[in-house]
CSV table of C-alpha atoms in Angstrom, one decimal:
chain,number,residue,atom,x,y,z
A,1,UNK,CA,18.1,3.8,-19.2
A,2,UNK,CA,20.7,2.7,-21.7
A,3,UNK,CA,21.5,-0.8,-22.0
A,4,UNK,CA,24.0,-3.0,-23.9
A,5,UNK,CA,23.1,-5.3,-26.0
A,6,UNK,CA,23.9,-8.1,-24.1
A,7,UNK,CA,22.2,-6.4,-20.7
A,8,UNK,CA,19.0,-5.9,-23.1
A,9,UNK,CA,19.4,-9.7,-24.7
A,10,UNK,CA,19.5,-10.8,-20.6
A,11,UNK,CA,16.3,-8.7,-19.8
A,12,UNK,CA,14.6,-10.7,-22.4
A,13,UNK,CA,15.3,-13.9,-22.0
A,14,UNK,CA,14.3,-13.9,-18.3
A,15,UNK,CA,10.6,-12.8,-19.0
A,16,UNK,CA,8.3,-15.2,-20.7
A,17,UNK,CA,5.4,-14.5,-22.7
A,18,UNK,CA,1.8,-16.7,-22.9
A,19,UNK,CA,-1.8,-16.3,-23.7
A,20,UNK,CA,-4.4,-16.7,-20.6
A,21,UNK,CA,-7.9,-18.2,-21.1
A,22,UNK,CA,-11.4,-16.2,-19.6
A,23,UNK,CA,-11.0,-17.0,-16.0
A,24,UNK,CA,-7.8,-18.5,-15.4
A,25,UNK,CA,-6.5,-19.0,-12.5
A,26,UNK,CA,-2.8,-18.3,-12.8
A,27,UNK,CA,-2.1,-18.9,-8.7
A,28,UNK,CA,-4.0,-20.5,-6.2
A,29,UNK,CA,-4.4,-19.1,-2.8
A,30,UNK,CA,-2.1,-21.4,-0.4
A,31,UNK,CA,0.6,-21.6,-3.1
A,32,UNK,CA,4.3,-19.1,-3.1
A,33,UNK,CA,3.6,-16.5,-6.0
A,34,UNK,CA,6.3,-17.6,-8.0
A,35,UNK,CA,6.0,-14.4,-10.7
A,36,UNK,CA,5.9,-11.5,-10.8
A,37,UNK,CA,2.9,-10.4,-13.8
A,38,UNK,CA,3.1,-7.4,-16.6
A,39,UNK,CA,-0.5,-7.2,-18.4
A,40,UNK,CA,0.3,-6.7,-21.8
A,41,UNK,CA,-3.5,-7.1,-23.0
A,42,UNK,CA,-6.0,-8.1,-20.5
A,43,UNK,CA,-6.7,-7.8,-17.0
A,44,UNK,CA,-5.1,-9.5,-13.7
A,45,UNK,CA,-7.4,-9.3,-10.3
A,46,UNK,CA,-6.6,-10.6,-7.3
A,47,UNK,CA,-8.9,-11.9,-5.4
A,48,UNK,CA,-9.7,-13.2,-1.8
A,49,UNK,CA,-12.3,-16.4,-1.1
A,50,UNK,CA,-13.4,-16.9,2.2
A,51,UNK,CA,-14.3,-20.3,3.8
A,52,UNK,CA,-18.3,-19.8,2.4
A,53,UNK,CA,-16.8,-19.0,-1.2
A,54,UNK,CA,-17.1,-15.4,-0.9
A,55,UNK,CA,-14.9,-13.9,-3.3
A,56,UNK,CA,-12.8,-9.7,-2.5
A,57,UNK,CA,-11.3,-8.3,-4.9
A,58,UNK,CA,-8.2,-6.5,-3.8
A,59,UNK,CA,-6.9,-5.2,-7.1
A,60,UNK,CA,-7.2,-5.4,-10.3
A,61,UNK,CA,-3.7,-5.1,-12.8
A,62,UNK,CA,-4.8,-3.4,-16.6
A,63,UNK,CA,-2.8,-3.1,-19.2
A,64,UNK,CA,0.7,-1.6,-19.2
A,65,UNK,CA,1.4,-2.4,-15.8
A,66,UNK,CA,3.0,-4.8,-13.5
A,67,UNK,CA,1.2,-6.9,-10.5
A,68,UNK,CA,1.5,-9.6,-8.5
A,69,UNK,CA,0.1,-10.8,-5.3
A,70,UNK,CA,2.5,-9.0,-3.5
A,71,UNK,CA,3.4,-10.2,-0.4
A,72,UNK,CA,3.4,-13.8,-1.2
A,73,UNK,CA,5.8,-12.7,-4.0
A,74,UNK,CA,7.8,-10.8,-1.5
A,75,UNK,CA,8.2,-12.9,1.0
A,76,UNK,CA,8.2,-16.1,-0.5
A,77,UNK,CA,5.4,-16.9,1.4
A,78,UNK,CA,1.8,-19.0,1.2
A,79,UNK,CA,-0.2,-16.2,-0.5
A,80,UNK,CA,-3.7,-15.4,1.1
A,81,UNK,CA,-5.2,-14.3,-2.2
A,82,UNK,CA,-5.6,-15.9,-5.9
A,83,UNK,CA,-4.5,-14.2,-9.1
A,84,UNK,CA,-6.9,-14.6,-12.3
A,85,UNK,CA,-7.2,-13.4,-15.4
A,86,UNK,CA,-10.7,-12.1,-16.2
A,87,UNK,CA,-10.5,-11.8,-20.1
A,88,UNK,CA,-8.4,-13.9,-22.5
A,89,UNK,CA,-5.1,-11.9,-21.5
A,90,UNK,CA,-1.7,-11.5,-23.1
A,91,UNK,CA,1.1,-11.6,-20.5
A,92,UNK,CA,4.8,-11.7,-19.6
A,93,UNK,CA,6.4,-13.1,-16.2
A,94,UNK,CA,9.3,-13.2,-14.4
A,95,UNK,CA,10.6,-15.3,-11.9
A,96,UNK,CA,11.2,-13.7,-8.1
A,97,UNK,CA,15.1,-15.2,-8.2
A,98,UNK,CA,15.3,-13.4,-11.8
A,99,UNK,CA,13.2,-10.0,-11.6
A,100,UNK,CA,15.7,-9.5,-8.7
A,101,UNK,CA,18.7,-10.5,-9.9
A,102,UNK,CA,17.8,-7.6,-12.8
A,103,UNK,CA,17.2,-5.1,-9.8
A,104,UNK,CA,20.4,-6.4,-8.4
A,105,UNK,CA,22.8,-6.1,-11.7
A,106,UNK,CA,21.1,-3.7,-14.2
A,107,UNK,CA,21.9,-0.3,-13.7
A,108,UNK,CA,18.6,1.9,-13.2
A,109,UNK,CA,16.4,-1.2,-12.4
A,110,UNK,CA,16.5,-0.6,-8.7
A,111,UNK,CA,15.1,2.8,-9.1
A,112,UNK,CA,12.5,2.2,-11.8
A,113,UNK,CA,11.3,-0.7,-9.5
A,114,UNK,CA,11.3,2.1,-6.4
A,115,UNK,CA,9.4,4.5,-8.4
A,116,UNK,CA,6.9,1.8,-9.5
A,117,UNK,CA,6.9,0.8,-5.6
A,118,UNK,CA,5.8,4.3,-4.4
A,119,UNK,CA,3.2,4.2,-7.3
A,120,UNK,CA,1.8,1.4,-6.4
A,121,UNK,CA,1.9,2.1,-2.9
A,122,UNK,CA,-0.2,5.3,-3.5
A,123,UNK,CA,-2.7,3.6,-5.6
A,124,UNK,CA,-3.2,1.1,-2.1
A,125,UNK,CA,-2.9,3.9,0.3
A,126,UNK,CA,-6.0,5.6,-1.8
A,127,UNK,CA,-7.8,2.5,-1.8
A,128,UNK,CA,-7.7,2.4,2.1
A,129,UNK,CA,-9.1,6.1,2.2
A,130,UNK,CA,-12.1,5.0,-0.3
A,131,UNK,CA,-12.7,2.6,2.1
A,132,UNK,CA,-12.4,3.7,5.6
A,133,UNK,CA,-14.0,7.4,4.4
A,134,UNK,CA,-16.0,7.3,1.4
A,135,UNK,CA,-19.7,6.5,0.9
A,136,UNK,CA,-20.7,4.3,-2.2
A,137,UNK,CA,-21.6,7.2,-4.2
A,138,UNK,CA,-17.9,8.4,-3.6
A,139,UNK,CA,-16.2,5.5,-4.4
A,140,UNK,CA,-18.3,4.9,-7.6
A,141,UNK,CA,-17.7,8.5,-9.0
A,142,UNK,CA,-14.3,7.9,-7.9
A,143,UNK,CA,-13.6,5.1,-10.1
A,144,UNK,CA,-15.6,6.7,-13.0
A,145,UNK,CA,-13.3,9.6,-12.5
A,146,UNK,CA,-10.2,7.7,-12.7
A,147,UNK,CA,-11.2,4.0,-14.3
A,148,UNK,CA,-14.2,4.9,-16.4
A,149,UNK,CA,-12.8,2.2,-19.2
A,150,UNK,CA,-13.4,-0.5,-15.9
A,151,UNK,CA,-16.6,0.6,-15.4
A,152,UNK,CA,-17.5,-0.8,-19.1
A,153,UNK,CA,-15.6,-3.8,-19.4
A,154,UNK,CA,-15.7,-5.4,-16.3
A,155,UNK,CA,-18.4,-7.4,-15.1
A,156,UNK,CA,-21.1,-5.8,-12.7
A,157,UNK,CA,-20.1,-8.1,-10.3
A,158,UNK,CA,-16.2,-7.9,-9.8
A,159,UNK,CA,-17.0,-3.7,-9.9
A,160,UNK,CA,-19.2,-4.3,-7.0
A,161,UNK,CA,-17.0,-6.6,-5.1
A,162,UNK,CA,-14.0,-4.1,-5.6
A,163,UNK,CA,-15.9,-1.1,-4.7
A,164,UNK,CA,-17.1,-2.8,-1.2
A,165,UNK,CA,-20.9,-2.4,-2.2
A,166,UNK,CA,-23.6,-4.8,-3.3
A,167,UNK,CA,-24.7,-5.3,-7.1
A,168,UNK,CA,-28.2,-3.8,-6.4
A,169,UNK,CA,-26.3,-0.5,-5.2
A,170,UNK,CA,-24.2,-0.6,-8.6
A,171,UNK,CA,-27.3,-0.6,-10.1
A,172,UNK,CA,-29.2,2.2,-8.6
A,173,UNK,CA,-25.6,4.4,-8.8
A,174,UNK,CA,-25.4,3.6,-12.2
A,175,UNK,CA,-28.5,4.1,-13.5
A,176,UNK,CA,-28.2,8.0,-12.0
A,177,UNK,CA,-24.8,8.3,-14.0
B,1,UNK,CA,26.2,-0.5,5.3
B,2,UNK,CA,29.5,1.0,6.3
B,3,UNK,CA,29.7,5.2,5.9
B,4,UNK,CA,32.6,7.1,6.3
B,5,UNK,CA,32.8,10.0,8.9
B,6,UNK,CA,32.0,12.6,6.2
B,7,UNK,CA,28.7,10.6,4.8
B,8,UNK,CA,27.7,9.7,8.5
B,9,UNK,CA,28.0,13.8,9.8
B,10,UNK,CA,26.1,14.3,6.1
B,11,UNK,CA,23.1,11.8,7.1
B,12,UNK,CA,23.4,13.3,10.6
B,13,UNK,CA,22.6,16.9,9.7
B,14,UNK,CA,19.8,16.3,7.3
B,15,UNK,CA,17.7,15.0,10.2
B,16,UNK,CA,15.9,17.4,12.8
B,17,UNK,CA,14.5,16.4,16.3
B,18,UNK,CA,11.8,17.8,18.4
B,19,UNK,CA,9.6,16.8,20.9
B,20,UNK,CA,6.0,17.2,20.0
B,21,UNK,CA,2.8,17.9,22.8
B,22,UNK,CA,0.2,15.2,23.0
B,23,UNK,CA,-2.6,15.9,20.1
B,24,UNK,CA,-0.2,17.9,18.2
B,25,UNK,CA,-1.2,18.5,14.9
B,26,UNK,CA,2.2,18.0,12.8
B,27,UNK,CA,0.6,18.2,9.2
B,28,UNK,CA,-2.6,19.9,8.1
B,29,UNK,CA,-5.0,18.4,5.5
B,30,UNK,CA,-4.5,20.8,2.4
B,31,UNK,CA,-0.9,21.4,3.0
B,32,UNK,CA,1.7,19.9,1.5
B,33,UNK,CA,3.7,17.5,3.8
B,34,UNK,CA,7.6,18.6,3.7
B,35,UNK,CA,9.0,15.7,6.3
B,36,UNK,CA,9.4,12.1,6.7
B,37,UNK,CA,9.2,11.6,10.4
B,38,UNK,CA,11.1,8.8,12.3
B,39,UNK,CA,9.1,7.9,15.6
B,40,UNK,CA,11.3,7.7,18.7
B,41,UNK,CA,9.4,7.6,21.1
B,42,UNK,CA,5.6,7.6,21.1
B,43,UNK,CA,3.2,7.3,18.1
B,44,UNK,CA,1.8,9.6,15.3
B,45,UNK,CA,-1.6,8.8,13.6
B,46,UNK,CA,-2.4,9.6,9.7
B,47,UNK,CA,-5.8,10.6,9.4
B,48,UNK,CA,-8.9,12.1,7.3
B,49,UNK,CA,-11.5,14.2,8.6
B,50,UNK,CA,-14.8,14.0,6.5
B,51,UNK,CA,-17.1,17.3,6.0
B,52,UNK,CA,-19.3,17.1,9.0
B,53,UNK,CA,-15.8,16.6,11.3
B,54,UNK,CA,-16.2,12.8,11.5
B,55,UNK,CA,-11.9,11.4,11.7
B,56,UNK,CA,-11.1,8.2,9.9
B,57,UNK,CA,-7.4,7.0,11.2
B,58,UNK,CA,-5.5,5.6,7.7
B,59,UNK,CA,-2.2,4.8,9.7
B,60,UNK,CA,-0.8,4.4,12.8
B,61,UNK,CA,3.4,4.8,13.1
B,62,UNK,CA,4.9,3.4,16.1
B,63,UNK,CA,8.1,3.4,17.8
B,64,UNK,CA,11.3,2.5,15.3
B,65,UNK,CA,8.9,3.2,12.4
B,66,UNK,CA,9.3,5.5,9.6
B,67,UNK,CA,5.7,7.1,8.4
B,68,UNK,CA,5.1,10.0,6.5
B,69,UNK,CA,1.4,11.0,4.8
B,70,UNK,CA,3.1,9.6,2.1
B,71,UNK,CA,1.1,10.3,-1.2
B,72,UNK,CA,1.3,14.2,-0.5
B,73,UNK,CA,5.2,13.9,0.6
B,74,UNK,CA,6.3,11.7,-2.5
B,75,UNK,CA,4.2,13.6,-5.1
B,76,UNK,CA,4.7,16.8,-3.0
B,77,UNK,CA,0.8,17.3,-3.6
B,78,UNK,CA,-1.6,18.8,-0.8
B,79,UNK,CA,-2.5,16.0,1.6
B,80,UNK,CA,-5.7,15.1,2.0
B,81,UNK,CA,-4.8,13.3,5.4
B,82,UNK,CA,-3.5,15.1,8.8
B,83,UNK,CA,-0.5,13.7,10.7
B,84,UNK,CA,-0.6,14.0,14.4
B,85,UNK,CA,0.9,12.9,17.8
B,86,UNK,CA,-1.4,11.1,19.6
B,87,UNK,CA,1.1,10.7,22.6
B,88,UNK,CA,4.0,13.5,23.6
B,89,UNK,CA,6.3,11.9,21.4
B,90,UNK,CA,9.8,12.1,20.4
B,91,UNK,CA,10.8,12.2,16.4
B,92,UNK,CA,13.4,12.9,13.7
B,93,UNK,CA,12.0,14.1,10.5
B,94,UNK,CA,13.8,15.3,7.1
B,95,UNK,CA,12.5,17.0,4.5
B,96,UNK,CA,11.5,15.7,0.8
B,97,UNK,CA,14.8,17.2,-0.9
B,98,UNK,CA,16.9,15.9,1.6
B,99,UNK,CA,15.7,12.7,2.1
B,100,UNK,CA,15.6,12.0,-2.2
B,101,UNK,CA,19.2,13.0,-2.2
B,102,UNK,CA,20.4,10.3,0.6
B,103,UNK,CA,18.8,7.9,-1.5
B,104,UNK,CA,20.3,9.2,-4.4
B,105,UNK,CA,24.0,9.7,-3.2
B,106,UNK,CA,24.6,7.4,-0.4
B,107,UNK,CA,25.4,3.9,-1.0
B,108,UNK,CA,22.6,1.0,0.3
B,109,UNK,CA,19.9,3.9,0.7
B,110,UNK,CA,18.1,3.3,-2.2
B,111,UNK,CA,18.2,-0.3,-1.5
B,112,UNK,CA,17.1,0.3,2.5
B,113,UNK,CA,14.6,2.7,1.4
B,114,UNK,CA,13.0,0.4,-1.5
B,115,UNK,CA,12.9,-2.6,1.3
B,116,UNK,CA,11.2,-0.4,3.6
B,117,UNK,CA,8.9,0.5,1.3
B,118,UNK,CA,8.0,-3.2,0.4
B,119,UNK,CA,7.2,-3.7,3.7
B,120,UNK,CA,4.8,-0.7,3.7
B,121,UNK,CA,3.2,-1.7,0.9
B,122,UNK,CA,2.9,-5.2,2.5
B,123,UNK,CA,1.3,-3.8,5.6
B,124,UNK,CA,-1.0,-1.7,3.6
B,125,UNK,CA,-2.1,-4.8,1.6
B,126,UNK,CA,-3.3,-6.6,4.6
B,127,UNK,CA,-4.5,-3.3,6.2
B,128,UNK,CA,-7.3,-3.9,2.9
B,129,UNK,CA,-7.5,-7.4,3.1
B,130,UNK,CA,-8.8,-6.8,6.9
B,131,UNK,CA,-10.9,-4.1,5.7
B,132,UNK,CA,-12.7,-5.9,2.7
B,133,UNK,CA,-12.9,-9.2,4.0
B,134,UNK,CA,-12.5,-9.5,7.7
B,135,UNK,CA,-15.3,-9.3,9.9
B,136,UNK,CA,-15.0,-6.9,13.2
B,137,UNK,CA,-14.1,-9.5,15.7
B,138,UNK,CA,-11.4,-11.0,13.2
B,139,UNK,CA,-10.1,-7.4,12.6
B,140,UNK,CA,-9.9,-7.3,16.3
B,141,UNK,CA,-8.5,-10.8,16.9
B,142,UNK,CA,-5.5,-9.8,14.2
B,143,UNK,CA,-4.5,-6.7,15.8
B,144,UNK,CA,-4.4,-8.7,19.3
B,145,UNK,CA,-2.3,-11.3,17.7
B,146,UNK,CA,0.3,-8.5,15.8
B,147,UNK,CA,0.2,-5.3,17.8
B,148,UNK,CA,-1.2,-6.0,21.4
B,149,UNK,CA,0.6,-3.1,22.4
B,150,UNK,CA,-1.4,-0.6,20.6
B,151,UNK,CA,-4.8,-2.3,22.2
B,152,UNK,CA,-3.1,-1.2,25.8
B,153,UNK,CA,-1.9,1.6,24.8
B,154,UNK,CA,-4.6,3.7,22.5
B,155,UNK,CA,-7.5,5.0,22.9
B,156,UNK,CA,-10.2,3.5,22.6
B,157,UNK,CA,-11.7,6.0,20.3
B,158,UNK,CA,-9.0,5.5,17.8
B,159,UNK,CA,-8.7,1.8,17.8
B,160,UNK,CA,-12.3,1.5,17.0
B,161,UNK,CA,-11.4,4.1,14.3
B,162,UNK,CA,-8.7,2.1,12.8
B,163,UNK,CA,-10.7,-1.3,13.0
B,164,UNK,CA,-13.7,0.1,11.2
B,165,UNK,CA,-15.8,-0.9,13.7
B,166,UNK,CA,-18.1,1.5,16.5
B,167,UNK,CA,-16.7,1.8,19.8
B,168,UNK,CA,-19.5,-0.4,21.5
B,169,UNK,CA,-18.7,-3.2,18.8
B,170,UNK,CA,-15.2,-2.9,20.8
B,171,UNK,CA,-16.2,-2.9,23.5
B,172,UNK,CA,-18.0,-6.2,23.3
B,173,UNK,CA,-15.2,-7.7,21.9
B,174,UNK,CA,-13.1,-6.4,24.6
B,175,UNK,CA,-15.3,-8.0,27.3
B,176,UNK,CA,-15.2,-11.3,25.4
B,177,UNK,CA,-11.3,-11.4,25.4
């Protein structure tokens, strides 16, 4: 979509740019999800801790795309989950007030943001499917299939967790592979 | 958001109504789904059936409620879930093409259609929240608390279905309730 100068110059301005550390938490469950995330370099997960500590995974944000916890960022609301950055990431954010203020004003903005929407609304619908139908061999060879780079740079550990299997399972599937 | 008489008779005529049976099967798995369907009256369920015939349900879409097997529709790609009525139920449905160019030529339909699809999302979010971290009596309790309704109303079969849970684990937590 073509943009003025000054529409471009706007865009800009309202994201901001920083460098996470190995394990930062960049929202705490209980807190509003002020931003909205794009993963330049790095990786975003978000992540659920129940009261004994346990830690889900609900998704995981690579680079080149956008994510947030999403309904706390929606509705303004306490979010259930954390966000975190696994690896030393690069990022940009935006505010809720601005990103939709841009949705609102730029021309195309609502659209892209609808396409993204549906995208990402796929990606969650598949996720249910992997887990209400799939055995751990299937969602393993799933994600090798379409994630194999996550496979070898994510800790055993978060793999497990986001699969819905135990790290001894990982093992055995991977050492078939 | 105000039409005039021309865009109203335009919206009008892109939808179709029928009544369905009770179990009829409105989308095959492996075809690709041309509608989305606007529930009425009654209740359609989105589901997967596994090799050896064994039915996970992905959604339900209730009364009010737009629902689609929405990866197949918005890619136009073979679905791998079914839709189906569970009850005799009264709908509206529209197909892909028509439904793209509402959005794209009637003024507020993007915007209605992105805001119903944030709400989706949202609903599918917690849909794996409940699924990765809940246990079966909290999965239970949380459908008590937001959809009471469907617990009356379903069958037990495909409340256990949708919970993740066997249908004597519901039971028990039915007799504890």
């Amino acid at each position: 979509m073509p943009l003025t100068d000054e529409q471009l110059d706007n865009v800009c301005r309202k994201f901001k740019y920083r460098i996470t550390t190995r394990n930062e938490i960049l929202l705490h469950a209980g807190e509003v999800c002020p931003h909205m995330f794009f993963v330049n370099k790095g990786v975003l997960r978000v992540f659920l801790l129940d009261e004994q500590g346990k830690e889900f995974t609900r998704f995981l944000v690579f680079e080149g795309r956008f994510g947030t916890a999403f309904p706390s960022f929606i509705l303004q609301e306490p979010s259930l989950a954390s966000v975190q950055s696994i690896e030393a990431s690069e990022i940009l954010y935006i505010p809720h007030k601005d990103l939709m203020e841009l949705i609102d004003t730029i021309p195309g903005w609502e659209h892209a943001y609808r396409v993204g929407l549906e995208r990402d609304y796929i990606a969650s619908i598949k996720r249910i499917e992997s887990l209400i139908a799939l055995s751990a061999k299937q969602r393993y060879d799933q994600l090798m299939a379409n994630n194999p780079e996550m496979i070898r740079r994510l800790p055993a550990k978060i793999i497990a967790d986001y699969l819905g299997i135990t790290q001894e399972t990982l093992s055995r599937l991977r050492a078939k592979n």
